[in-house]
Amino acid sequence: MQPLKILLWFTVISMGCSSSMMIPDTLVSDAQTLAVAGRQGWLVNQKLSFGPYQSEKVKRGWTFSYDIPFLMHFQGAKEKLQFELKAGEHRANVFCLGKATQRDLPMLEDMFQLSLKDQNVFAGAIVTDYSSKPWEFLVQKNYNKLPNRDFLGSLQQEDQRINIREIQQTAEGKNTWGEPLGYEFVLDNEVIGAVEVLNKGRVILKNTTSAEMNLLLASTAAALLLRSDLHDTIGQ
């Protein structure tokens, strides 16, 4: 068993299977909580769904790409997946890389203005039908183990930036210090959404957020839910 899997297994056992993540205060009374279907089970023809959001079949690898800089820069990434997420008549195409090459790190650091510790990053590009300009995201591991406080990554489009932070506390207030239970999305110091990646998963979206922003957050949340599938294939 790989070290990452061992750590995650002990974390889940120590918390108990019924444990869930701490929900940020701003989402407790003014948000919709959406249960995720399709995360667990066979990866062949896998589809995710939660609330009004449904994905097409998740594809391992980029079978086609838009003419956007992110995809052109990182064609050589070892771990890749692609999916389309729909919400009514609107849709988003999501492209993810799960393990950067050493050569990619300086470019990613410059693109996201982050100091990356190693290749343990998860990044991607999201193209929605609300805008012709793609959004790009990157998440790195929380090395300082500061629950809900350590800057972890971002979701950005030109001068717009949404911070992504790990959630390391259970609903009972216990710190796990292992793999994250989930992630929160922070815009202008306000948490506007979150995703729980434990067990089947949950996506939490603020009711007052626009449909355009919620599609973007839902797409990023879906990518983070699928991230563990990439972890399971590394080194096999």
Tab-separated table of C-alpha atoms in Angstrom:
chain	number	residue	atom	x	y	z
A	1	MET	CA	0.000	0.000	0.000
A	2	GLN	CA	1.337	3.430	-0.944
A	3	PRO	CA	2.217	5.908	1.872
A	4	LEU	CA	-0.493	8.359	0.775
A	5	LYS	CA	-3.157	5.670	0.932
A	6	ILE	CA	-1.918	4.479	4.345
A	7	LEU	CA	-2.079	8.016	5.751
A	8	LEU	CA	-5.556	8.616	4.371
A	9	TRP	CA	-6.762	5.226	5.679
A	10	PHE	CA	-5.570	5.916	9.208
A	11	THR	CA	-7.067	9.414	9.081
A	12	VAL	CA	-10.492	8.089	8.118
A	13	ILE	CA	-10.357	5.313	10.731
A	14	SER	CA	-9.365	7.743	13.494
A	15	MET	CA	-12.252	10.100	12.621
A	16	GLY	CA	-14.865	7.412	12.199
A	17	CYS	CA	-16.704	6.752	8.964
A	18	SER	CA	-19.602	9.047	9.903
A	19	SER	CA	-17.440	12.126	10.424
A	20	SER	CA	-17.766	15.073	8.075
A	21	MET	CA	-15.876	18.299	7.559
A	22	MET	CA	-16.454	21.569	9.384
A	23	ILE	CA	-18.703	23.800	7.268
A	24	PRO	CA	-17.520	27.438	7.131
A	25	ASP	CA	-19.780	29.814	9.102
A	26	THR	CA	-20.835	31.867	6.075
A	27	LEU	CA	-22.281	28.721	4.453
A	28	VAL	CA	-24.232	27.388	7.428
A	29	SER	CA	-27.415	29.446	7.016
A	30	ASP	CA	-27.268	30.715	3.421
A	31	ALA	CA	-26.201	27.847	1.159
A	32	GLN	CA	-27.363	24.732	-0.636
A	33	THR	CA	-25.701	21.438	0.251
A	34	LEU	CA	-25.581	19.011	-2.668
A	35	ALA	CA	-24.865	15.294	-2.247
A	36	VAL	CA	-22.536	13.827	-4.878
A	37	ALA	CA	-23.348	10.706	-6.892
A	38	GLY	CA	-20.955	8.769	-9.100
A	39	ARG	CA	-17.699	9.402	-7.295
A	40	GLN	CA	-17.246	5.891	-5.974
A	41	GLY	CA	-17.299	2.800	-8.143
A	42	TRP	CA	-15.955	1.946	-11.577
A	43	LEU	CA	-13.869	4.634	-13.265
A	44	VAL	CA	-14.876	3.422	-16.741
A	45	ASN	CA	-17.619	5.702	-18.098
A	46	GLN	CA	-17.659	7.545	-14.765
A	47	LYS	CA	-20.078	10.452	-14.358
A	48	LEU	CA	-20.542	12.842	-11.429
A	49	SER	CA	-23.757	14.578	-10.444
A	50	PHE	CA	-24.838	16.859	-7.592
A	51	GLY	CA	-27.951	19.016	-7.513
A	52	PRO	CA	-28.501	20.573	-10.958
A	53	TYR	CA	-24.923	19.795	-12.060
A	54	GLN	CA	-24.172	16.712	-14.168
A	55	SER	CA	-21.000	15.689	-15.921
A	56	GLU	CA	-20.549	13.839	-19.162
A	57	LYS	CA	-18.253	10.803	-19.064
A	58	VAL	CA	-14.948	11.585	-17.377
A	59	LYS	CA	-12.057	10.977	-19.747
A	60	ARG	CA	-8.559	10.148	-18.564
A	61	GLY	CA	-6.361	12.261	-20.798
A	62	TRP	CA	-7.167	15.275	-22.947
A	63	THR	CA	-8.890	13.950	-26.057
A	64	PHE	CA	-9.263	17.450	-27.470
A	65	SER	CA	-8.297	20.912	-26.340
A	66	TYR	CA	-9.181	24.524	-26.821
A	67	ASP	CA	-6.650	26.989	-28.091
A	68	ILE	CA	-5.854	28.314	-24.625
A	69	PRO	CA	-2.353	28.864	-23.197
A	70	PHE	CA	-2.705	26.564	-20.186
A	71	LEU	CA	-3.378	23.450	-22.256
A	72	MET	CA	-0.709	24.300	-24.781
A	73	HIS	CA	1.923	24.703	-22.032
A	74	PHE	CA	1.228	21.444	-20.193
A	75	GLN	CA	0.519	18.852	-22.863
A	76	GLY	CA	3.303	16.693	-21.402
A	77	ALA	CA	1.749	16.254	-17.931
A	78	LYS	CA	1.697	12.620	-16.812
A	79	GLU	CA	-1.724	12.528	-15.126
A	80	LYS	CA	-4.625	14.144	-16.973
A	81	LEU	CA	-8.418	14.090	-17.019
A	82	GLN	CA	-11.156	15.971	-18.843
A	83	PHE	CA	-14.915	16.327	-18.407
A	84	GLU	CA	-17.859	18.526	-19.277
A	85	LEU	CA	-20.188	19.758	-16.509
A	86	LYS	CA	-23.729	20.894	-17.345
A	87	ALA	CA	-26.247	22.943	-15.371
A	88	GLY	CA	-29.435	23.412	-17.374
A	89	GLU	CA	-28.526	25.087	-20.648
A	90	HIS	CA	-25.086	26.155	-19.430
A	91	ARG	CA	-21.911	24.090	-19.455
A	92	ALA	CA	-18.228	24.106	-18.615
A	93	ASN	CA	-15.319	22.117	-20.018
A	94	VAL	CA	-12.703	21.186	-17.421
A	95	PHE	CA	-9.134	20.023	-18.092
A	96	CYS	CA	-6.933	18.847	-15.185
A	97	LEU	CA	-3.369	17.714	-14.642
A	98	GLY	CA	-2.675	15.722	-11.509
A	99	LYS	CA	1.101	15.595	-11.431
A	100	ALA	CA	3.308	18.284	-12.922
A	101	THR	CA	6.727	17.572	-14.349
A	102	GLN	CA	9.786	19.231	-12.823
A	103	ARG	CA	10.032	21.367	-15.942
A	104	ASP	CA	6.458	22.627	-15.417
A	105	LEU	CA	7.005	24.018	-11.904
A	106	PRO	CA	8.684	27.357	-12.798
A	107	MET	CA	5.936	28.116	-15.323
A	108	LEU	CA	3.201	27.256	-12.822
A	109	GLU	CA	4.887	29.383	-10.150
A	110	ASP	CA	4.940	32.345	-12.499
A	111	MET	CA	1.383	31.815	-13.683
A	112	PHE	CA	-0.119	31.588	-10.183
A	113	GLN	CA	2.452	33.686	-8.298
A	114	LEU	CA	3.072	30.848	-5.853
A	115	SER	CA	6.162	29.184	-4.439
A	116	LEU	CA	5.654	25.492	-5.137
A	117	LYS	CA	7.290	22.974	-2.793
A	118	ASP	CA	7.407	20.029	-5.204
A	119	GLN	CA	5.457	18.286	-7.960
A	120	ASN	CA	2.521	17.497	-5.660
A	121	VAL	CA	0.191	19.983	-7.361
A	122	PHE	CA	-3.202	19.736	-9.015
A	123	ALA	CA	-3.967	22.303	-11.714
A	124	GLY	CA	-6.319	22.877	-14.597
A	125	ALA	CA	-8.304	25.137	-16.888
A	126	ILE	CA	-12.061	25.718	-16.991
A	127	VAL	CA	-13.906	27.097	-20.022
A	128	THR	CA	-17.554	28.050	-19.412
A	129	ASP	CA	-20.091	29.314	-21.923
A	130	TYR	CA	-20.479	32.477	-19.853
A	131	SER	CA	-17.096	33.797	-20.973
A	132	SER	CA	-14.643	33.372	-23.817
A	133	LYS	CA	-11.756	33.682	-21.362
A	134	PRO	CA	-10.685	30.550	-19.468
A	135	TRP	CA	-10.274	30.290	-15.702
A	136	GLU	CA	-7.198	28.506	-14.349
A	137	PHE	CA	-6.773	26.814	-10.974
A	138	LEU	CA	-3.947	25.318	-8.946
A	139	VAL	CA	-3.931	23.545	-5.577
A	140	GLN	CA	-0.822	22.515	-3.673
A	141	LYS	CA	-0.387	20.595	-0.453
A	142	ASN	CA	-0.684	22.437	2.871
A	143	TYR	CA	2.824	21.837	4.240
A	144	ASN	CA	2.420	24.024	7.332
A	145	LYS	CA	-0.690	22.135	8.490
A	146	LEU	CA	-2.586	25.249	9.535
A	147	PRO	CA	-6.305	24.345	9.299
A	148	ASN	CA	-8.400	26.783	7.245
A	149	ARG	CA	-5.678	29.454	7.319
A	150	ASP	CA	-2.753	28.437	5.146
A	151	PHE	CA	-2.918	29.799	1.585
A	152	LEU	CA	-3.136	26.764	-0.628
A	153	GLY	CA	-4.039	27.704	-4.174
A	154	SER	CA	-6.176	29.831	-6.411
A	155	LEU	CA	-8.788	29.952	-9.135
A	156	GLN	CA	-8.133	32.912	-11.383
A	157	GLN	CA	-9.019	34.730	-14.573
A	158	GLU	CA	-6.769	37.681	-15.382
A	159	ASP	CA	-7.164	40.053	-12.389
A	160	GLN	CA	-9.965	38.043	-10.712
A	161	ARG	CA	-8.781	35.654	-8.009
A	162	ILE	CA	-10.538	33.178	-5.705
A	163	ASN	CA	-8.408	31.599	-2.985
A	164	ILE	CA	-8.642	27.860	-2.319
A	165	ARG	CA	-7.887	26.578	1.195
A	166	GLU	CA	-7.893	23.143	2.796
A	167	ILE	CA	-10.440	22.225	5.446
A	168	GLN	CA	-8.697	20.121	8.119
A	169	GLN	CA	-11.383	20.157	10.823
A	170	THR	CA	-14.264	17.747	11.348
A	171	ALA	CA	-17.793	18.890	12.162
A	172	GLU	CA	-16.928	18.150	15.800
A	173	GLY	CA	-13.972	20.547	15.651
A	174	LYS	CA	-11.232	17.896	15.595
A	175	ASN	CA	-8.094	18.643	13.549
A	176	THR	CA	-7.085	15.759	11.289
A	177	TRP	CA	-3.598	16.931	10.180
A	178	GLY	CA	-3.678	14.412	7.316
A	179	GLU	CA	-5.229	14.531	3.870
A	180	PRO	CA	-7.810	17.362	3.634
A	181	LEU	CA	-11.474	16.671	4.338
A	182	GLY	CA	-12.405	19.355	1.854
A	183	TYR	CA	-11.654	22.765	0.399
A	184	GLU	CA	-13.244	26.207	0.700
A	185	PHE	CA	-13.432	28.935	-1.939
A	186	VAL	CA	-12.749	32.453	-0.690
A	187	LEU	CA	-13.549	35.648	-2.607
A	188	ASP	CA	-12.724	39.020	-1.021
A	189	ASN	CA	-12.257	37.334	2.385
A	190	GLU	CA	-15.694	35.671	2.212
A	191	VAL	CA	-16.227	31.924	1.837
A	192	ILE	CA	-18.630	31.499	-1.098
A	193	GLY	CA	-18.477	27.726	-1.506
A	194	ALA	CA	-16.875	24.487	-0.347
A	195	VAL	CA	-16.438	20.871	-1.339
A	196	GLU	CA	-16.094	17.850	0.929
A	197	VAL	CA	-13.885	15.168	-0.617
A	198	LEU	CA	-14.392	12.589	2.148
A	199	ASN	CA	-16.472	9.498	1.331
A	200	LYS	CA	-19.074	10.179	-1.395
A	201	GLY	CA	-18.556	13.937	-1.201
A	202	ARG	CA	-20.676	17.072	-0.862
A	203	VAL	CA	-20.685	20.416	-2.651
A	204	ILE	CA	-21.862	23.525	-0.783
A	205	LEU	CA	-22.712	26.694	-2.726
A	206	LYS	CA	-23.834	30.049	-1.358
A	207	ASN	CA	-27.419	30.886	-2.358
A	208	THR	CA	-26.679	34.521	-3.171
A	209	THR	CA	-23.826	33.719	-5.557
A	210	SER	CA	-24.569	34.142	-9.273
A	211	ALA	CA	-25.321	31.158	-11.498
A	212	GLU	CA	-22.158	31.938	-13.466
A	213	MET	CA	-19.957	31.845	-10.364
A	214	ASN	CA	-21.660	28.731	-9.025
A	215	LEU	CA	-20.990	26.872	-12.289
A	216	LEU	CA	-17.333	27.822	-11.974
A	217	LEU	CA	-17.163	26.695	-8.326
A	218	ALA	CA	-19.075	23.493	-9.119
A	219	SER	CA	-16.607	22.702	-11.922
A	220	THR	CA	-13.632	23.220	-9.613
A	221	ALA	CA	-15.317	21.167	-6.892
A	222	ALA	CA	-15.914	18.310	-9.346
A	223	ALA	CA	-12.251	18.393	-10.358
A	224	LEU	CA	-11.154	18.181	-6.704
A	225	LEU	CA	-13.543	15.272	-6.113
A	226	LEU	CA	-11.927	13.434	-9.025
A	227	ARG	CA	-8.402	14.255	-7.849
A	228	SER	CA	-8.206	11.181	-5.603
A	229	ASP	CA	-8.789	8.991	-8.659
A	230	LEU	CA	-5.536	10.380	-10.071
A	231	HIS	CA	-3.744	9.753	-6.764
A	232	ASP	CA	-4.848	6.110	-6.907
A	233	THR	CA	-3.164	5.636	-10.289
A	234	ILE	CA	0.188	7.260	-9.461
A	235	GLY	CA	2.955	4.697	-9.214
A	236	GLN	CA	0.824	1.776	-10.391
